[in-house]
Each structure stands twice: as C-alpha cells, then as structure tokens.
Short mmCIF file of C-alpha atoms in Angstrom, two decimals:
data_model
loop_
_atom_site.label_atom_id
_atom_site.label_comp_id
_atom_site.label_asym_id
_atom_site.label_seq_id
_atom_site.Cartn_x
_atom_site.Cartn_y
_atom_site.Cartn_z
CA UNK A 25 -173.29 15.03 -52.53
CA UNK A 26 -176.97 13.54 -51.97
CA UNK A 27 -179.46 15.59 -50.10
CA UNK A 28 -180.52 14.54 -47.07
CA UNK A 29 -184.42 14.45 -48.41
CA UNK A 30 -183.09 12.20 -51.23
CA UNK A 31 -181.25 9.54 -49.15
CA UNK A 32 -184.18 9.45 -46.70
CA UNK A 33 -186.64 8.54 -49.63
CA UNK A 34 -184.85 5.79 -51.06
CA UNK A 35 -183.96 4.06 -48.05
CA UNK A 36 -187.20 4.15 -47.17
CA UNK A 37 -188.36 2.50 -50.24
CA UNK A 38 -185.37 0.07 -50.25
CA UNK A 39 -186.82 -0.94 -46.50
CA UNK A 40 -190.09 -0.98 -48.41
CA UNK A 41 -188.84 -3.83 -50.97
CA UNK A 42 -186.86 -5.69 -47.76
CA UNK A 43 -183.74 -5.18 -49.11
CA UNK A 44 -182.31 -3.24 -45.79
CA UNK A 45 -183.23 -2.91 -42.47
CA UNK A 46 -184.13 0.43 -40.05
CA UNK A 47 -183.19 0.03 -36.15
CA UNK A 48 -180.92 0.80 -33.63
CA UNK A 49 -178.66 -2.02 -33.97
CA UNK A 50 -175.41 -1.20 -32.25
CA UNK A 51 -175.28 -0.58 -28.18
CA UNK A 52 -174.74 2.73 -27.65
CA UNK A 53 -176.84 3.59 -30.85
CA UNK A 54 -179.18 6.22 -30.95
CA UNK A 55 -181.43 7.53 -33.88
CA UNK A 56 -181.91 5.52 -36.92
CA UNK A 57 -179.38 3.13 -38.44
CA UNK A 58 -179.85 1.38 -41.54
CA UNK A 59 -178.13 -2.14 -42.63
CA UNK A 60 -178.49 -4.57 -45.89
CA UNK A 61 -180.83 -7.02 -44.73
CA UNK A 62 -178.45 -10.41 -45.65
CA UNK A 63 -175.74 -8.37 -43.78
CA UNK A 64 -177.75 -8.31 -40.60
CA UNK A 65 -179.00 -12.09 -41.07
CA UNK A 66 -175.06 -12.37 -40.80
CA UNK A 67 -174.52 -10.52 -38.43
CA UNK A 68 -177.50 -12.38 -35.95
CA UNK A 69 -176.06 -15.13 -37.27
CA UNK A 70 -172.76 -15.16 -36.34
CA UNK A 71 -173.95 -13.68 -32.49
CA UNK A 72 -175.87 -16.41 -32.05
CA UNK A 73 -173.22 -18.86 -32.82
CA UNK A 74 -170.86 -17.21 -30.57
CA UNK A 75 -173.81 -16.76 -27.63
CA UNK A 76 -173.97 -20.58 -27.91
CA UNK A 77 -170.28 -21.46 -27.78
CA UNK A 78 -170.51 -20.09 -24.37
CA UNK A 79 -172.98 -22.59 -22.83
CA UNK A 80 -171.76 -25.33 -24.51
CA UNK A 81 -171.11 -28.22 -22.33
CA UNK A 82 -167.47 -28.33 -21.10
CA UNK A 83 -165.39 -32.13 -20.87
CA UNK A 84 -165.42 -34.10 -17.70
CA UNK A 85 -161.71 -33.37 -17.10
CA UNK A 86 -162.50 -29.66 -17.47
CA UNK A 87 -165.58 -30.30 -15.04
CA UNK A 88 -163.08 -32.29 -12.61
CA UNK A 89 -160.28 -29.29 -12.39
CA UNK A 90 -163.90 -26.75 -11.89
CA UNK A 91 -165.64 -28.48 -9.03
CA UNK A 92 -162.96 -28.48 -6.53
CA UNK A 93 -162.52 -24.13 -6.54
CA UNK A 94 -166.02 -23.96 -6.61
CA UNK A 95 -166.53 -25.95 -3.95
CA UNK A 96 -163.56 -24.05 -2.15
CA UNK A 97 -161.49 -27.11 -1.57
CA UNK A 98 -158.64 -26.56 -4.26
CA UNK A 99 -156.02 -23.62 -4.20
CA UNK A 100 -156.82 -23.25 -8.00
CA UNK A 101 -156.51 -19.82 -9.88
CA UNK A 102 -160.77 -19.85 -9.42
CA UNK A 103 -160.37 -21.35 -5.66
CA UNK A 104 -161.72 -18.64 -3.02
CA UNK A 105 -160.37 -19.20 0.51
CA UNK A 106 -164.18 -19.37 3.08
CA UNK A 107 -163.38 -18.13 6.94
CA UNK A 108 -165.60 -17.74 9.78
CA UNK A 109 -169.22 -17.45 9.92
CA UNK A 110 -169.70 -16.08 6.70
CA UNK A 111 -167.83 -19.04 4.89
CA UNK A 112 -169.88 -21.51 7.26
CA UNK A 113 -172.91 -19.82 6.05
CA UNK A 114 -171.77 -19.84 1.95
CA UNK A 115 -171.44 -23.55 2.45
CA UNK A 116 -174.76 -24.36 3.69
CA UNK A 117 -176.49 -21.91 1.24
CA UNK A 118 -174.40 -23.80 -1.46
CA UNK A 119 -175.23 -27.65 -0.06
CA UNK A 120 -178.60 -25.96 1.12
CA UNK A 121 -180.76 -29.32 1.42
CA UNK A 122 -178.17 -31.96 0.39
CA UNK A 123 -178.24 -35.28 2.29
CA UNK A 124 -174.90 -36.08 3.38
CA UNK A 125 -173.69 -37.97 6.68
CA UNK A 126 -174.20 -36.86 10.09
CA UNK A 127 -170.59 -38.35 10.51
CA UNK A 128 -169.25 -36.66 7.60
CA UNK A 129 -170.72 -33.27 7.71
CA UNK A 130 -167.98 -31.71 9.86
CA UNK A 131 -165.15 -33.78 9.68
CA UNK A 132 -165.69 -34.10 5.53
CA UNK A 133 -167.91 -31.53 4.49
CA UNK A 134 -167.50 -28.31 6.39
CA UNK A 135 -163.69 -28.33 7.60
CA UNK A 136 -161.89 -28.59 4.63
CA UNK A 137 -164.50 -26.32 2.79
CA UNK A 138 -164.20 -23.38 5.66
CA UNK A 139 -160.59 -23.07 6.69
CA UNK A 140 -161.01 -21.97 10.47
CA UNK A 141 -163.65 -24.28 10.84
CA UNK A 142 -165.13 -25.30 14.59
CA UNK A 143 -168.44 -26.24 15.80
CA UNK A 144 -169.31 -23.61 17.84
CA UNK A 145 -169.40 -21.63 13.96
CA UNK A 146 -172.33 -23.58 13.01
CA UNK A 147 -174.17 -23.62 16.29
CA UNK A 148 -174.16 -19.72 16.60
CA UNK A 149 -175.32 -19.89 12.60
CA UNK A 150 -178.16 -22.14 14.49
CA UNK A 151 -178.36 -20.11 17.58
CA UNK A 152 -178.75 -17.08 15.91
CA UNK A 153 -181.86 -18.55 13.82
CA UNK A 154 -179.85 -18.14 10.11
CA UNK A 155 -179.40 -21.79 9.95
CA UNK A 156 -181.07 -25.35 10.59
CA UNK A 157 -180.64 -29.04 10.05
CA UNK A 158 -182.98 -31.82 9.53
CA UNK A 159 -182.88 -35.69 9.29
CA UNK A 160 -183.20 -37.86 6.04
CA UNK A 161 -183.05 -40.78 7.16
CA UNK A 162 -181.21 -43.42 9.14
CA UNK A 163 -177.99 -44.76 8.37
CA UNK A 164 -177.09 -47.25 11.58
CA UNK A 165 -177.73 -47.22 15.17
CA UNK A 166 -176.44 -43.72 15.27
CA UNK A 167 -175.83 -42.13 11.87
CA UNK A 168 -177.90 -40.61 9.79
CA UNK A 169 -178.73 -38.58 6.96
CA UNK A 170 -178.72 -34.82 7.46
CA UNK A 171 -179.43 -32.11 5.42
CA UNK A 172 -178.63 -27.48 6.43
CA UNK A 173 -180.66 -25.28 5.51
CA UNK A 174 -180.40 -21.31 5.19
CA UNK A 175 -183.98 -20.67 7.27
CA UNK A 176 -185.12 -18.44 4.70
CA UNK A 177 -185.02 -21.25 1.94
CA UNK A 178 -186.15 -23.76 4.27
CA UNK A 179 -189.29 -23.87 3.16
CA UNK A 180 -187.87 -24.93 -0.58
CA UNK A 181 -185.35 -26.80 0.47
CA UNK A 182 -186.57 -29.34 3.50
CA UNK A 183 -187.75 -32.77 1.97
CA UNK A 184 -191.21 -34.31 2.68
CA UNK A 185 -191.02 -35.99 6.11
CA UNK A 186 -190.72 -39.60 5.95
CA UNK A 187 -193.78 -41.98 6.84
CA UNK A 188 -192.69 -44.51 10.08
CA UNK A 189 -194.73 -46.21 12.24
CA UNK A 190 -196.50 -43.55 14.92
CA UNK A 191 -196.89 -44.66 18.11
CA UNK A 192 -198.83 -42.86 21.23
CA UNK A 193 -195.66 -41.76 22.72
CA UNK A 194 -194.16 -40.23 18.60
CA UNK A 195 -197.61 -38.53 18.37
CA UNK A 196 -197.58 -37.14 22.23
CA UNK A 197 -194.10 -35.55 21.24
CA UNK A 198 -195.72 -34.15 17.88
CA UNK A 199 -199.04 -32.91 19.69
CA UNK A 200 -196.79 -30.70 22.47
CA UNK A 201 -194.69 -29.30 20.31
CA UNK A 202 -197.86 -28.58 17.54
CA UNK A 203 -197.99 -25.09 19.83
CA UNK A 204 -195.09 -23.38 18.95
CA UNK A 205 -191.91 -23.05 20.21
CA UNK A 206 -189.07 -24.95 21.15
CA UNK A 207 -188.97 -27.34 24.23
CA UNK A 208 -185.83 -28.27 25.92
CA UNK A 209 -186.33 -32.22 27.17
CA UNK A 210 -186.74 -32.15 30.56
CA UNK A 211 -190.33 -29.80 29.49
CA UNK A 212 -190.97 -31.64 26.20
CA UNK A 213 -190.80 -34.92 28.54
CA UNK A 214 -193.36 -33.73 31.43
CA UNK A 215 -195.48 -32.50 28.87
CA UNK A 216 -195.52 -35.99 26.99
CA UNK A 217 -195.93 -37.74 30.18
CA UNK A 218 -199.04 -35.55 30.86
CA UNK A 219 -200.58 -37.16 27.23
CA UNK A 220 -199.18 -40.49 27.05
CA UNK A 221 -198.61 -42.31 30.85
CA UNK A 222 -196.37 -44.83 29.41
CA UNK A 223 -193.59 -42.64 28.31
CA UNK A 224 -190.25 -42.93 30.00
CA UNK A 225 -187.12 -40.90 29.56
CA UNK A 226 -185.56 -43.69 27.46
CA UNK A 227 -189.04 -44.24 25.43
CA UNK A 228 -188.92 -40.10 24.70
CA UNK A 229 -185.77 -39.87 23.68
CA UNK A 230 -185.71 -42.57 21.15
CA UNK A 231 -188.86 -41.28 19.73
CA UNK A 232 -187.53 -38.13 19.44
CA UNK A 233 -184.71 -39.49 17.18
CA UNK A 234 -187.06 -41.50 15.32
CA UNK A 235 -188.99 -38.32 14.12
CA UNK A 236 -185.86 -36.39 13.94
CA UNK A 237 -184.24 -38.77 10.96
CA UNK A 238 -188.05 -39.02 9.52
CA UNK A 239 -188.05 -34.88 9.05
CA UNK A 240 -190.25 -34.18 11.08
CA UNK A 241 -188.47 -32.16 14.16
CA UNK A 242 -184.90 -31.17 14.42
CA UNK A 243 -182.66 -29.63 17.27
CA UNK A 244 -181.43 -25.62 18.17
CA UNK A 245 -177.83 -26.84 17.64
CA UNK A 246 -175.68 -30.43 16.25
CA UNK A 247 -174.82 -30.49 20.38
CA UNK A 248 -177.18 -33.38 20.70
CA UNK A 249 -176.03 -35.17 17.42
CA UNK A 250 -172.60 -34.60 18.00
CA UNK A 251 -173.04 -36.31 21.35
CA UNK A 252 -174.78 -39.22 19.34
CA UNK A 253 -172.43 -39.86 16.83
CA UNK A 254 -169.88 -40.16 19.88
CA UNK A 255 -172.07 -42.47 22.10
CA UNK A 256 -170.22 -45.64 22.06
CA UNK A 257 -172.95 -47.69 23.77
CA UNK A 258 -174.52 -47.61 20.29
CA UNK A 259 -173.26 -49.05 16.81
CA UNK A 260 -170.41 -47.93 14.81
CA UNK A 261 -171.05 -44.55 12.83
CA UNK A 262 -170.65 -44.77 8.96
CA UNK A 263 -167.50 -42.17 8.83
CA UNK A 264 -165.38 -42.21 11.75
CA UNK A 265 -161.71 -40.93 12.46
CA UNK A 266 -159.52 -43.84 14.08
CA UNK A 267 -159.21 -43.32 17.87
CA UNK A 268 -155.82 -43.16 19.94
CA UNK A 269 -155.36 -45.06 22.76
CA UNK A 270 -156.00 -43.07 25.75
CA UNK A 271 -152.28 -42.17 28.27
CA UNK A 272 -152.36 -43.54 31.14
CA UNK A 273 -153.57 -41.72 33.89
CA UNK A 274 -153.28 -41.36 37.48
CA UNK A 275 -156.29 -42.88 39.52
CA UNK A 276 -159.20 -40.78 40.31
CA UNK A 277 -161.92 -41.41 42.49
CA UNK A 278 -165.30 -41.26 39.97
CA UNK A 279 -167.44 -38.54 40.87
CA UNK A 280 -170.63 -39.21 42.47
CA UNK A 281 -173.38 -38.95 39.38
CA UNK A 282 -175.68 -35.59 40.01
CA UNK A 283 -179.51 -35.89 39.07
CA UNK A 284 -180.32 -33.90 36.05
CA UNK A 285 -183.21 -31.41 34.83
CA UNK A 286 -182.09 -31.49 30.98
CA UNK A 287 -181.74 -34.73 30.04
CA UNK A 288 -178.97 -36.69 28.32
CA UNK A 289 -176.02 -35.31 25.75
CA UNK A 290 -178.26 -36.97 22.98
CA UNK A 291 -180.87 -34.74 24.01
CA UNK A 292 -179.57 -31.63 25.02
CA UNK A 293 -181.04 -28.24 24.09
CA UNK A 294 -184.45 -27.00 22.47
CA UNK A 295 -186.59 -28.94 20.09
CA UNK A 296 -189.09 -27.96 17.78
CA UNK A 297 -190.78 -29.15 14.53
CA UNK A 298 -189.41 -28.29 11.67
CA UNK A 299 -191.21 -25.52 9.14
CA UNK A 300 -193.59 -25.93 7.18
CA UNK A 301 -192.92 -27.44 3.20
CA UNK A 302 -193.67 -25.20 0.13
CA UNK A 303 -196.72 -27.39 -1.49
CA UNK A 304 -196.95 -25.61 -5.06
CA UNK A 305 -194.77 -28.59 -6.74
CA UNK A 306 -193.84 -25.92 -9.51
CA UNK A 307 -192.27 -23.65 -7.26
CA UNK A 308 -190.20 -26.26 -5.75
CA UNK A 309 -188.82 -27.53 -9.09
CA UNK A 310 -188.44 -24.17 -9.81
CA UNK A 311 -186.09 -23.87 -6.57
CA UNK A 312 -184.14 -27.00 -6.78
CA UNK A 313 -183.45 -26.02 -10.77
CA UNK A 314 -182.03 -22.98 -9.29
CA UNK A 315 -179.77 -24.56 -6.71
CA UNK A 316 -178.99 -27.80 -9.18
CA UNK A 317 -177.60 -24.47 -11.41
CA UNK A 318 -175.98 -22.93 -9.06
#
C-alpha cells in the first residue's frame, strides 16, 4: 500500500545510515535489490565458509584411494581407461618433465597407465615431433634418468643441463650439431672426425651418451635407449624383468657380420640438441606450480 516514490526514498536513506545494502546480489539478478546489511555479512559469511570447505585438504587415505584413477592405474568409479596415441600422449603431458628410470618408463610407467601400450606408440609421438625425451642423469653403466616432454612445454619443462667434464671430442659433437638439425651417427661421426682427429666410433658414441644423461642432446626415438638398456656387455639396469632361459635350438651357421653406415643399436637414428630453456625463473615456477597442481 506504499508508493513506489515512498519506498524508494527511505531505502535510500536507510542505505544512507548503512543499515541495508543496494546491489545485484543474486545470479540471475537484474535491477536493484536491496538486503539488511548484517543479513548480507551472513550471507558472505556463510559462502565463504562453504567456498573454503571445498579446498580443504583431504586425509592421506582419501589421497591414497585418489591418486591411482588419476593416474589411470585403478578401475575406481573416477578411473578413466587411456588407449592409443592419445592416452600415450595424456601421460607424458601429465609426467611432462618427471625423472623416472629409463628401465622403468615402459615397463612401469607407461604400460599399465595406457592399456594397449607398445613402443612403436611413443616413437611415432617422437617421430611425429609432439613428443621428446631427455637425460637427468646417470643411474649405472646403462640406466639413467629420463624425463618426456610435450614439445610445446619443452621449453618449461626440460631441466638445466648438467655440468661434466668437456672434452675435445663432447665439444666437437656439440659444435656440429650447434647448426641445426638432426644428425644420424654415421654423419654426426664424419663431421666430428673433421674437428677433433682423435675421435673413434667407440670415443663418439660414449660421448654422445655422456651429454645425452647431462641434458644436453637427446635422440628422434627410445630405439637407441631401448637397445642400451638391453646391451648386456654393460652393467645391470636398475629395473629389469627376470629373463627365461632361451629353448634350445637347432644349429645355425652365424651369419657373416655386414659393414655398417649407421652405427650401432645404441646409436641408431637422428640426434640433435635439445631446445632451448625458458630463463625468466618466474615463469618457470609459474609452470611447474601449474603442473605440481595439476
């Protein structure tokens, strides 16, 4: 029974003495709303409360029963099934940068995380220039540390190389492939060879590891590390699957050895040096947060 010019006058005054409040408070509001001020402080209140029962920190059981789905290993209510090159590729943008084995990483990492899992997934990831790996680090005489890398995040993601000991033949390797490009052995040797007389096969190719687990050059595919992980000549890798004894076979005649243009299995395919590092430290922290997060 108030006209309209009457209610608008003392509200206004009664927003004048702070005793309610003018806004659009709900949602879908439009057009003035008015509120008692205490009512509001409630009302914030009470949100706020709520707002922070959600990020609360859960229990480490809880945590425990989480990680597993997330990770795609469980067959929990939250557990998504990963297939194919797409799953392969979820993986590495979830573990984007993470250290783990070079042993490990397909046997313990990848297969029971993508469910159709095979090498060749991951190469063509590689192949295809989506994906790369890097060393971290030496474990043994043929293990490592290795991190993957989505190529776009690279940059974020790809630790500092590691300082070792340079010698003519690591910074011959380093100055031909300071061009550009990748360089499968056989032309990455003959063009060290042409800066540093000394250099050997043998010599190249374990300098070539040596700045591979220091960061600072990496491979087109995990063909060569594959092939050094398996290399029994060398020591035992940190995560290995007990082998069967071979069947016995029928004698063959060995086949007479042909002379190679690409080098040995530890060696195989293109090499290049690895991308450039991000620099800004804030943007960095800024991108590990995010992944830590995620």
């Amino acid at each position: 029974g108030l006209g309209t010019a009457v209610v608008d006058g003392v509200l206004h005054r009664l927003v004048g003495e702070k005793r309610i409040t003018q806004g659009e408070f709900r949602p879908d509001a439009t057009g003035s709303e008015w509120c008692d001020t205490e009512v509001l402080r409630r009302l914030r209140r009470r949100s706020l409360a709520a707002a922070r029962h959600d990020v609360e920190p859960v229990s480490t059981s809880t945590l425990g029963r989480f990680l597993p789905d997330w990770h795609h290993l469980g067959h929990g209510p939250g557990g998504t099934a990963l297939y194919g090159l797409d799953g392969v590729a979820a993986v590495t943008e979830q573990l984007a940068g993470v250290p783990v084995p070079a042993s490990a990483l397909e046997p313990l990492i990848l297969a029971p995380r993508v469910r159709d899992y095979s090498p060749a997934l991951l190469d063509e990831l590689m192949s295809n220039g989506e994906v790369l790996w890097s060393g971290a680090g030496s474990i043994s005489g043929k293990d490592g540390w290795v991190s993957l890398h989505p190529v776009d995040a690279a940059p974020l993601t790809l630790a500092p190389p590691t300082e070792i000991e340079m010698s003519g033949i690591h910074r011959a390797i380093l100055d031909a492939l300071a061009g550009g490009g990748a360089f499968f052995f056989r032309q990455l040797t003959d063009a060290v060879c042409a800066l540093e007389s000394s250099a050997t096969d043998s010599t190249t190719a374990s300098a070539l590891w040596d700045l591979v687990w220091s960061g600072h050059i990496a491979g087109d595919t995990l063909a060569p590390l594959r092939a050094l992980i398996g290399d029994t000549s060398r020591a035992t890798p940190a995560h290995r699957a007990p082998r069967r004894a071979p069947r016995a076979r029928m004698y063959r005649a060995p086949r007479p050895l042909l002379p190679t243009r690409t080098g040995p299995p530890t060696v195989s395919g293109r090499w290049a040096l690895l991308p450039e590092r991000e620099t800004d430290a804030t943007i960095r922290a800024h991108a590990t947060a995010e992944l830590l997060l995620d």
